[in-house]
């Protein structure tokens, strides 16, 4: 592991500990834990599983994210003396004092977790995490684990959809920190949108903590803060690799006249303040010159000012980067900007202008990005903020954490709403692949059942109401979950953001295009083994018969 990677992982661990202490949970977790403790049930072996009920955004898939944060949280789970004293103050006064002594000694040394690897494509109703351990402890973990997985997986899936809408060529910049739901929402969004397929973030802290490439341009406020060339200081620039200072203002003025001449533009319409802003910024960052050019008028001022300053930088052997467009018809404007770049390259024999990039930002949504991708345009990088990090089309993934076993006995929640019923017992989950390597269906079966084999037919029941038995012969079989946390220790390497990102890309590439369609995707099939289906039926029938326990002596 290199020093930079080690630094990122250490920073990430500290970030999780500061953001998610064990007290970050719902009060009723402590009242239930106390009731378990009073009944001497707190150490009974229990199993919970975490899943979501519907694929987000009306789509055909989701990406699982948040696992590394969950593992770091579990490894460091412990209540401080101050935590316990606070709980003593909010729980009923007659709470047994010995319970607080119990909390002081509590940790996850008896907890084990199996999970789908972070960045994997996942589907509704498939258990993503299985958490086993003492009943009171694994109950206390519920809210924190849901908090760590829900938004991370939602925003990661949202990012994957933006990536599909953008196509593989165009680079995507996440710039939603100022629009996010608080500092933690912004930091979480930066990490998991990168895993979901974005290339860059504007969030400096995310770059430091997670090793994500950072990028930025300039704000309109910088441009509008200037009104006169007299505000530019210093006014000189040393050529790249050279000696002696050049009067940069004079050089740029000369280029501005030449640019206006070949384009037939009027120098009288150029905003002096905009030119001053570009000059000042270029002198400060001659190797990273990428201004926003729509503070006033793109065609009459912003583009002309950029070309003049960029040509002057090229003359001094610097390489300008490009421009940002933030309003209006981005496609049409990008075509005009590229035409002007090519004209300057041709007229002034400056090949560097052929490689200038165009960044587009303007309240980009998934729909507008998909529409942009269908139109002719020259946008190289798209910056997305509000609609990405706030997940405006769906605010929550709706993950749940449900009890499936206590003391080795299966447990099942039944509801008047069949969709809210749970699947009982400890389970294994397998992904069945077709002959082309595409995921065909996910099989949920009881943990004691033999694993399915490639080329061997099996019978199963599609998940849902009134589904009939079917037979399938998988070409390949993979086990979805791995043991990641055993008796208080992380047993699976923590993935960096870039490693999880790579897994997400590979996982999405394997998914059939019909399941990746942004609109009206084909439903992915999740099936139950015959034994699990029979167990569900037996428990349901047994529950419908009722009980005579009130009549017994």
Coordinates of C-alpha atoms in Angstrom, one line a residue:
X1 CA 0.0 0.0 0.0
X2 CA 1.5 3.4 -1.0
X3 CA 1.7 6.3 1.5
X4 CA -1.1 8.3 -0.2
X5 CA -3.5 5.3 -0.1
X6 CA -2.7 4.6 3.6
X7 CA -3.3 8.3 4.4
X8 CA -6.7 8.2 2.6
X9 CA -7.8 5.1 4.5
X10 CA -6.7 6.5 7.8
X11 CA -8.5 9.7 7.2
X12 CA -11.6 7.8 6.1
X13 CA -11.6 5.8 9.4
X14 CA -11.4 8.9 11.5
X15 CA -14.2 10.5 9.4
X16 CA -16.5 7.6 10.1
X17 CA -15.7 7.6 13.8
X18 CA -16.5 11.3 14.1
X19 CA -19.6 11.1 12.0
X20 CA -21.2 7.9 13.3
X21 CA -20.6 7.3 17.1
X22 CA -22.8 4.5 18.6
X23 CA -25.1 7.1 20.1
X24 CA -26.2 8.1 16.6
X25 CA -29.3 5.9 16.7
X26 CA -33.0 6.0 17.7
X27 CA -33.9 6.0 21.4
X28 CA -36.2 3.0 21.1
X29 CA -33.1 0.8 20.3
X30 CA -32.0 1.4 23.9
X31 CA -35.5 0.8 25.3
X32 CA -35.7 -2.5 23.4
X33 CA -32.2 -3.5 24.5
X34 CA -33.2 -2.8 28.1
X35 CA -36.3 -4.9 27.8
X36 CA -34.2 -7.8 26.3
X37 CA -31.7 -7.4 29.2
X38 CA -34.4 -7.4 31.8
X39 CA -35.9 -10.6 30.4
X40 CA -32.4 -12.1 30.2
X41 CA -32.7 -12.5 26.4
X42 CA -30.0 -10.0 25.5
X43 CA -27.4 -12.7 24.7
X44 CA -29.7 -14.9 22.6
X45 CA -28.2 -15.5 19.2
X46 CA -30.1 -13.6 16.6
X47 CA -29.8 -12.7 12.9
X48 CA -31.0 -9.6 11.1
X49 CA -30.8 -8.8 7.4
X50 CA -30.7 -5.5 5.5
X51 CA -32.5 -5.0 2.1
X52 CA -34.6 -2.6 0.1
X53 CA -38.0 -3.3 -1.3
X54 CA -38.0 -1.5 -4.7
X55 CA -35.3 -0.5 -7.1
X56 CA -34.8 3.3 -7.0
X57 CA -35.8 5.9 -9.6
X58 CA -38.1 3.5 -11.3
X59 CA -35.0 1.8 -12.6
X60 CA -34.0 -1.8 -13.0
X61 CA -31.1 -2.0 -10.6
X62 CA -29.2 -0.4 -7.7
X63 CA -25.6 -0.2 -6.6
X64 CA -24.7 -1.3 -3.0
X65 CA -22.6 1.2 -1.2
X66 CA -21.6 2.1 2.4
X67 CA -20.0 -1.2 3.4
X68 CA -16.6 0.2 4.3
X69 CA -18.3 2.7 6.6
X70 CA -20.4 0.0 8.2
X71 CA -17.3 -2.2 8.9
X72 CA -15.4 0.7 10.5
X73 CA -18.4 1.6 12.6
X74 CA -18.8 -2.0 13.8
X75 CA -15.1 -2.4 14.6
X76 CA -15.1 0.7 16.8
X77 CA -18.5 0.3 18.4
X78 CA -18.3 1.2 22.1
X79 CA -20.1 3.6 24.4
X80 CA -18.1 6.2 26.2
X81 CA -18.7 7.0 29.9
X82 CA -20.3 10.3 28.7
X83 CA -22.6 8.4 26.3
X84 CA -23.8 6.1 29.1
X85 CA -24.3 9.1 31.5
X86 CA -26.4 10.8 28.9
X87 CA -28.5 7.6 28.4
X88 CA -29.0 7.4 32.2
X89 CA -30.5 11.0 32.0
X90 CA -33.0 10.2 29.3
X91 CA -34.1 6.7 30.1
X92 CA -36.8 6.3 32.9
X93 CA -35.5 6.9 36.4
X94 CA -36.3 3.4 37.5
X95 CA -34.1 1.8 34.9
X96 CA -31.9 -0.8 36.6
X97 CA -28.4 0.7 37.2
X98 CA -26.8 -2.5 36.2
X99 CA -28.0 -2.0 32.6
X100 CA -25.7 1.0 32.3
X101 CA -22.8 -1.1 33.5
X102 CA -23.7 -3.6 30.8
X103 CA -23.7 -0.8 28.1
X104 CA -20.2 0.3 29.2
X105 CA -18.8 -3.1 28.4
X106 CA -20.7 -3.5 25.1
X107 CA -18.9 -4.0 21.8
X108 CA -19.2 -6.0 18.6
X109 CA -16.7 -8.8 19.5
X110 CA -19.5 -11.4 19.2
X111 CA -21.0 -9.9 16.0
X112 CA -20.4 -11.3 12.5
X113 CA -21.5 -9.9 9.1
X114 CA -21.7 -11.3 5.6
X115 CA -22.3 -8.7 2.8
X116 CA -22.4 -8.1 -0.9
X117 CA -19.1 -6.3 -1.9
X118 CA -19.4 -2.6 -2.2
X119 CA -20.0 -1.4 -5.7
X120 CA -22.0 -4.5 -6.8
X121 CA -25.2 -4.3 -8.8
X122 CA -28.1 -5.4 -6.5
X123 CA -31.8 -5.8 -6.7
X124 CA -34.9 -5.3 -4.6
X125 CA -35.6 -7.8 -1.8
X126 CA -32.1 -9.4 -2.0
X127 CA -30.4 -9.3 1.4
X128 CA -27.4 -7.1 1.2
X129 CA -26.1 -7.5 4.8
X130 CA -26.7 -10.4 7.2
X131 CA -25.8 -9.4 10.8
X132 CA -25.6 -12.1 13.5
X133 CA -24.8 -11.8 17.2
X134 CA -26.3 -11.3 20.6
X135 CA -29.9 -10.1 20.3
X136 CA -29.5 -6.8 22.1
X137 CA -26.3 -5.8 20.3
X138 CA -27.5 -6.5 16.8
X139 CA -30.7 -4.7 17.6
X140 CA -28.7 -1.6 18.7
X141 CA -26.9 -1.6 15.3
X142 CA -30.1 -1.2 13.2
X143 CA -30.5 2.5 12.8
X144 CA -26.8 3.3 12.3
X145 CA -26.3 0.6 9.7
X146 CA -29.4 1.8 7.8
X147 CA -28.1 5.4 8.0
X148 CA -24.8 4.3 6.5
X149 CA -26.3 2.2 3.7
X150 CA -29.5 4.0 2.7
X151 CA -28.2 7.3 1.3
X152 CA -24.8 5.9 0.1
X153 CA -26.5 3.3 -2.1
X154 CA -29.2 5.8 -3.3
X155 CA -26.8 8.5 -4.4
X156 CA -24.4 5.9 -5.8
X157 CA -27.2 4.5 -7.9
X158 CA -28.2 7.9 -9.0
X159 CA -24.7 8.6 -10.1
X160 CA -24.7 5.4 -12.1
X161 CA -27.9 6.5 -13.9
X162 CA -26.3 9.9 -14.7
X163 CA -23.3 8.0 -16.1
X164 CA -25.6 5.9 -18.3
X165 CA -27.3 9.0 -19.5
X166 CA -24.0 10.8 -20.3
X167 CA -22.5 7.8 -22.1
X168 CA -18.9 6.6 -21.6
X169 CA -17.0 9.4 -23.4
X170 CA -18.1 12.5 -21.5
X171 CA -16.5 13.2 -18.1
X172 CA -18.7 14.0 -15.1
X173 CA -17.9 16.4 -12.3
X174 CA -19.8 16.2 -9.0
X175 CA -20.3 19.7 -7.7
X176 CA -23.2 19.4 -5.3
X177 CA -21.6 20.2 -1.9
X178 CA -23.4 23.6 -1.6
X179 CA -26.7 22.0 -2.4
X180 CA -26.3 18.9 -0.2
X181 CA -28.3 18.1 2.9
X182 CA -25.7 19.3 5.4
X183 CA -21.9 18.7 5.5
X184 CA -22.1 15.0 6.0
X185 CA -24.6 14.6 3.1
X186 CA -22.1 16.6 0.9
X187 CA -19.1 14.5 1.9
X188 CA -21.0 11.2 1.5
X189 CA -22.3 12.3 -1.9
X190 CA -18.8 13.1 -3.2
X191 CA -17.5 9.6 -2.2
X192 CA -20.4 7.6 -3.5
X193 CA -21.1 9.5 -6.7
X194 CA -17.4 8.8 -7.6
X195 CA -18.0 5.1 -6.9
X196 CA -21.2 5.3 -9.1
X197 CA -19.3 6.6 -12.1
X198 CA -18.4 10.3 -11.7
X199 CA -14.8 11.2 -12.6
X200 CA -14.2 14.3 -10.5
X201 CA -15.5 16.2 -7.5
X202 CA -15.3 19.9 -6.5
X203 CA -15.2 18.9 -2.8
X204 CA -11.7 19.4 -1.5
X205 CA -12.2 17.5 1.7
X206 CA -13.5 14.5 -0.2
X207 CA -10.4 14.6 -2.3
X208 CA -8.2 14.5 0.8
X209 CA -10.2 11.8 2.6
X210 CA -11.0 9.5 -0.2
X211 CA -8.4 10.2 -2.9
X212 CA -11.0 11.4 -5.4
X213 CA -9.6 13.7 -8.2
X214 CA -10.7 17.3 -7.5
X215 CA -11.4 20.0 -10.1
X216 CA -12.9 23.5 -10.3
X217 CA -13.2 26.5 -12.5
X218 CA -14.3 29.9 -11.2
X219 CA -17.5 31.5 -10.0
X220 CA -19.4 34.4 -11.7
X221 CA -18.7 36.5 -8.6
X222 CA -15.0 36.4 -9.4
X223 CA -15.7 37.8 -12.9
X224 CA -18.2 40.4 -11.7
X225 CA -15.8 41.6 -8.9
X226 CA -13.6 43.3 -11.6
X227 CA -14.6 46.4 -13.5
X228 CA -11.3 47.8 -14.9
X229 CA -7.9 46.7 -16.2
X230 CA -6.4 48.9 -13.5
X231 CA -7.4 46.2 -11.0
X232 CA -5.1 43.6 -12.6
X233 CA -2.0 43.1 -10.5
X234 CA 0.6 42.0 -11.2
X235 CA 0.4 43.0 -14.8
X236 CA 3.3 40.9 -16.0
X237 CA 3.9 37.1 -16.5
X238 CA 7.1 35.2 -16.9
X239 CA 7.1 32.8 -19.9
X240 CA 6.9 29.1 -19.1
X241 CA 10.5 27.9 -18.6
X242 CA 11.8 31.3 -19.6
X243 CA 13.3 34.4 -17.9
X244 CA 12.2 38.0 -17.8
X245 CA 8.7 39.3 -17.4
X246 CA 6.3 40.1 -20.2
X247 CA 3.6 42.9 -20.1
X248 CA 0.7 40.5 -20.1
X249 CA -2.0 43.1 -20.5
X250 CA -0.4 44.6 -23.5
X251 CA 0.1 41.1 -25.1
X252 CA -3.6 40.2 -24.4
X253 CA -4.9 43.5 -25.9
X254 CA -3.0 42.7 -29.1
X255 CA -4.5 39.3 -29.3
X256 CA -8.0 40.6 -28.6
X257 CA -7.8 42.9 -31.6
X258 CA -6.7 40.1 -33.8
X259 CA -9.4 37.7 -32.6
X260 CA -12.2 40.3 -33.1
X261 CA -10.9 41.0 -36.6
X262 CA -11.0 37.3 -37.8
X263 CA -14.4 36.8 -36.1
X264 CA -15.9 40.1 -37.2
X265 CA -16.7 41.0 -33.6
X266 CA -16.9 44.5 -32.1
X267 CA -14.2 45.3 -29.4
X268 CA -16.6 47.9 -28.1
X269 CA -18.9 45.2 -26.8
X270 CA -16.2 43.4 -24.8
X271 CA -16.6 43.9 -21.0
X272 CA -13.5 45.4 -19.6
X273 CA -14.2 43.9 -16.2
X274 CA -14.5 40.4 -17.7
X275 CA -11.2 40.8 -19.5
X276 CA -9.6 42.0 -16.3
X277 CA -10.9 39.0 -14.4
X278 CA -9.5 36.6 -17.0
X279 CA -6.2 38.4 -17.0
X280 CA -5.9 38.3 -13.3
X281 CA -6.8 34.6 -13.0
X282 CA -4.5 33.6 -15.9
X283 CA -1.5 35.4 -14.2
X284 CA -2.3 33.6 -11.0
X285 CA -2.9 30.2 -12.7
X286 CA -1.3 30.2 -16.1
X287 CA -1.3 26.3 -16.2
X288 CA -4.9 26.0 -15.1
X289 CA -6.8 28.6 -17.0
X290 CA -10.5 27.6 -17.3
X291 CA -12.9 30.5 -16.7
X292 CA -16.7 30.7 -16.8
X293 CA -17.5 32.8 -19.9
X294 CA -21.3 33.5 -19.6
X295 CA -21.2 36.2 -16.9
X296 CA -22.3 38.8 -19.5
X297 CA -22.5 37.6 -23.1
X298 CA -20.7 34.5 -24.4
X299 CA -20.5 35.6 -28.0
X300 CA -19.9 39.3 -27.5
X301 CA -17.5 39.2 -24.6
X302 CA -16.7 36.1 -22.7
X303 CA -15.5 33.9 -25.5
X304 CA -13.5 36.7 -27.1
X305 CA -11.8 37.5 -23.8
X306 CA -11.0 33.9 -23.2
X307 CA -9.5 33.5 -26.7
X308 CA -7.3 36.6 -26.3
X309 CA -6.0 35.5 -22.9
X310 CA -5.6 31.9 -24.0
X311 CA -3.6 32.8 -27.1
X312 CA -1.4 35.0 -25.1
X313 CA -0.7 32.1 -22.7
X314 CA 0.1 29.8 -25.7
X315 CA 2.5 32.4 -27.0
X316 CA 4.3 32.2 -23.6
X317 CA 4.3 28.4 -23.8
X318 CA 1.5 27.8 -21.3
X319 CA -1.4 25.4 -22.1
X320 CA -4.9 26.9 -21.2
X321 CA -7.5 24.3 -20.3
X322 CA -10.8 25.5 -21.7
X323 CA -14.1 27.2 -20.7
X324 CA -17.2 26.7 -18.7
X325 CA -20.8 27.4 -19.9
X326 CA -23.4 27.8 -17.1
X327 CA -26.5 29.1 -18.8
X328 CA -28.6 29.1 -21.9
X329 CA -28.6 26.5 -24.6
X330 CA -25.5 24.6 -23.7
X331 CA -25.5 22.4 -26.9
X332 CA -25.8 25.3 -29.3
X333 CA -23.3 27.4 -27.4
X334 CA -20.8 24.6 -27.2
X335 CA -20.9 24.2 -31.0
X336 CA -20.2 27.9 -31.5
X337 CA -17.4 27.9 -28.9
X338 CA -15.8 24.9 -30.6
X339 CA -16.1 26.5 -34.0
X340 CA -14.3 29.6 -32.7
X341 CA -11.5 27.5 -31.2
X342 CA -10.9 25.7 -34.5
X343 CA -10.9 29.0 -36.3
X344 CA -8.3 30.5 -33.9
X345 CA -6.2 27.3 -34.2
X346 CA -6.3 27.6 -38.0
X347 CA -5.9 31.3 -38.4
X348 CA -3.1 31.7 -35.8
X349 CA -1.5 28.2 -36.2
X350 CA -2.0 27.4 -32.5
X351 CA -2.7 23.6 -32.3
X352 CA -3.2 23.9 -28.5
X353 CA -6.7 25.3 -29.3
X354 CA -7.7 21.9 -30.8
X355 CA -7.5 20.3 -27.3
X356 CA -9.3 22.9 -25.3
X357 CA -12.2 21.5 -23.2
X358 CA -15.8 22.8 -22.8
X359 CA -17.5 22.3 -19.4
X360 CA -21.2 22.5 -19.2
X361 CA -23.1 23.2 -16.0
X362 CA -26.7 24.5 -15.6
X363 CA -28.9 22.6 -13.1
X364 CA -28.3 19.4 -15.0
X365 CA -30.8 16.6 -14.3
X366 CA -30.8 13.0 -15.5
X367 CA -33.4 13.9 -18.1
X368 CA -31.6 17.0 -19.3
X369 CA -28.3 15.0 -19.5
X370 CA -30.0 12.3 -21.5
X371 CA -31.5 14.9 -23.9
X372 CA -28.1 16.6 -24.2
X373 CA -26.5 13.3 -25.2
X374 CA -28.9 12.9 -28.0
X375 CA -28.2 16.4 -29.5
X376 CA -25.2 17.5 -31.4
X377 CA -22.8 19.2 -29.0
X378 CA -19.1 19.7 -28.1
X379 CA -19.3 19.4 -24.3
X380 CA -16.5 17.4 -22.9
X381 CA -17.3 17.6 -19.2
X382 CA -20.6 18.0 -17.4
X383 CA -20.9 19.4 -13.9
X384 CA -23.8 18.2 -11.9
X385 CA -24.9 19.3 -8.4
X386 CA -28.4 19.6 -7.1
X387 CA -30.2 16.8 -8.9
X388 CA -27.4 14.4 -8.2
X389 CA -26.7 14.8 -4.5
X390 CA -30.3 15.5 -3.4
X391 CA -31.7 12.7 -5.5
X392 CA -34.7 14.9 -6.4
X393 CA -36.7 12.2 -8.1
X394 CA -36.5 9.9 -5.0
X395 CA -35.4 11.1 -1.6
X396 CA -34.8 7.7 0.1
X397 CA -33.9 4.1 -0.9
X398 CA -36.1 2.7 1.8
X399 CA -33.7 0.1 3.2
X400 CA -35.0 -2.0 6.1
X401 CA -33.3 -4.1 8.8
X402 CA -35.4 -7.1 9.7
X403 CA -35.1 -10.0 12.2
X404 CA -34.9 -13.4 10.5
X405 CA -33.8 -15.8 13.2
X406 CA -33.6 -16.0 17.0
X407 CA -32.1 -19.0 18.9
X408 CA -31.8 -20.9 15.6
X409 CA -35.5 -20.5 14.9
X410 CA -36.7 -18.6 11.8
X411 CA -38.7 -15.4 12.3
X412 CA -40.9 -13.8 9.8
X413 CA -42.8 -10.5 9.8
X414 CA -46.3 -10.8 8.3
X415 CA -48.3 -7.8 7.2
X416 CA -51.6 -6.9 5.7
X417 CA -49.5 -5.5 3.0
X418 CA -47.8 -8.6 1.5
X419 CA -45.0 -6.5 0.1
X420 CA -43.9 -5.8 3.7
X421 CA -43.7 -9.4 4.7
X422 CA -40.2 -10.7 5.3
X423 CA -38.4 -13.9 4.4
X424 CA -37.5 -16.1 7.4
X425 CA -34.3 -17.9 8.4
X426 CA -30.6 -17.5 7.6
X427 CA -30.0 -17.4 3.9
X428 CA -27.5 -17.7 1.1
X429 CA -27.8 -15.6 -2.0
X430 CA -26.5 -16.7 -5.5
X431 CA -26.4 -14.9 -8.8
X432 CA -27.3 -17.1 -11.8
X433 CA -25.7 -16.0 -15.1
X434 CA -26.7 -16.9 -18.6
X435 CA -24.4 -18.2 -21.3
X436 CA -23.3 -14.6 -22.2
X437 CA -22.2 -13.9 -18.7
X438 CA -25.2 -11.6 -18.0
X439 CA -27.0 -11.8 -14.6
X440 CA -30.1 -13.9 -15.2
X441 CA -31.7 -14.0 -11.8
X442 CA -30.8 -14.0 -8.1
X443 CA -31.6 -17.0 -6.0
X444 CA -32.3 -16.7 -2.3
X445 CA -32.2 -20.0 -0.4
X446 CA -31.7 -21.2 3.2
X447 CA -28.2 -21.2 4.4
X448 CA -28.1 -25.0 4.9
X449 CA -29.1 -25.8 1.4
X450 CA -26.5 -26.9 -1.1
X451 CA -25.2 -24.3 -3.5
X452 CA -26.6 -24.4 -7.1
X453 CA -24.3 -25.7 -9.8
X454 CA -23.6 -24.4 -13.3
X455 CA -25.2 -26.6 -15.9
X456 CA -27.5 -28.3 -13.4
X457 CA -31.2 -27.4 -13.5
X458 CA -33.0 -26.3 -10.4
X459 CA -36.6 -25.4 -9.5
X460 CA -37.5 -22.2 -7.8
X461 CA -40.3 -19.7 -7.2
X462 CA -40.2 -16.1 -8.5
X463 CA -40.6 -13.7 -5.6
X464 CA -44.0 -12.1 -5.4
X465 CA -47.6 -13.0 -5.3
X466 CA -49.1 -16.0 -7.2
X467 CA -45.9 -16.9 -8.9
X468 CA -45.6 -20.5 -10.1
X469 CA -42.8 -22.9 -9.9
X470 CA -40.2 -22.7 -12.7
X471 CA -37.1 -24.5 -13.8
X472 CA -33.8 -22.8 -14.7
X473 CA -30.4 -24.1 -15.8
X474 CA -27.7 -21.5 -15.0
X475 CA -24.6 -21.3 -17.2
X476 CA -22.6 -19.9 -14.3
X477 CA -23.2 -19.4 -10.5
X478 CA -21.6 -16.9 -8.2
X479 CA -22.2 -16.5 -4.4
X480 CA -23.2 -12.8 -3.8
X481 CA -22.2 -12.4 -0.2
X482 CA -18.9 -12.7 1.5
X483 CA -17.9 -12.9 5.2
X484 CA -16.6 -9.4 5.9
X485 CA -16.7 -9.1 9.7
X486 CA -16.2 -12.1 12.1
X487 CA -16.3 -11.9 15.9
X488 CA -15.5 -8.2 16.0
X489 CA -12.8 -8.2 13.3
X490 CA -12.9 -7.0 9.7
X491 CA -12.1 -10.0 7.6
X492 CA -12.5 -8.5 4.2
X493 CA -10.1 -5.8 2.8
X494 CA -11.6 -2.3 3.1
X495 CA -11.9 -1.0 -0.5
X496 CA -10.8 2.4 -1.4
X497 CA -13.2 4.6 -3.3
X498 CA -11.3 3.9 -6.6
X499 CA -11.5 0.1 -6.0
X500 CA -15.2 0.2 -5.3
X501 CA -15.6 2.4 -8.4
X502 CA -13.9 -0.2 -10.5
X503 CA -16.1 -3.0 -9.2
X504 CA -19.2 -0.9 -9.9
X505 CA -18.1 -0.3 -13.5
X506 CA -17.4 -4.1 -14.0
X507 CA -20.7 -5.0 -12.4
X508 CA -22.7 -2.6 -14.5
X509 CA -20.9 -3.7 -17.7
X510 CA -22.1 -7.3 -17.0
X511 CA -25.7 -6.3 -16.6
X512 CA -27.9 -6.8 -19.7
X513 CA -28.8 -3.5 -21.5
X514 CA -32.5 -4.2 -21.0
X515 CA -32.0 -3.9 -17.2
X516 CA -30.0 -0.7 -17.6
X517 CA -32.6 1.2 -19.6
X518 CA -33.3 4.5 -17.8
X519 CA -37.0 4.3 -18.9
X520 CA -39.1 1.2 -18.6
X521 CA -36.3 -1.3 -17.9
X522 CA -37.0 -5.0 -18.0
X523 CA -37.7 -6.4 -14.5
X524 CA -34.9 -8.5 -13.0
X525 CA -36.0 -11.8 -11.5
X526 CA -35.4 -12.7 -7.9
X527 CA -36.4 -16.3 -7.0
X528 CA -36.7 -18.4 -3.8
X529 CA -35.6 -22.0 -3.5
X530 CA -38.3 -24.6 -3.0
X531 CA -37.3 -25.1 0.6
X532 CA -37.4 -21.4 1.5
X533 CA -40.8 -21.0 -0.3
X534 CA -42.1 -24.0 1.6
X535 CA -40.9 -22.4 4.9
X536 CA -42.7 -19.2 4.1
X537 CA -45.9 -21.1 3.3
X538 CA -45.7 -23.2 6.5
X539 CA -45.2 -20.1 8.7
X540 CA -47.9 -18.2 6.9
X541 CA -50.4 -21.1 7.3
X542 CA -49.5 -21.6 10.9
X543 CA -50.0 -18.0 11.7
X544 CA -53.5 -18.0 10.0
X545 CA -54.7 -20.7 12.3
X546 CA -54.3 -18.4 15.3
X547 CA -53.3 -19.5 18.8
X548 CA -55.1 -20.6 21.9
X549 CA -52.4 -19.5 24.3
X550 CA -54.9 -17.3 26.3
X551 CA -57.0 -20.4 27.0
X552 CA -54.1 -22.6 28.2
X553 CA -53.3 -23.0 31.9

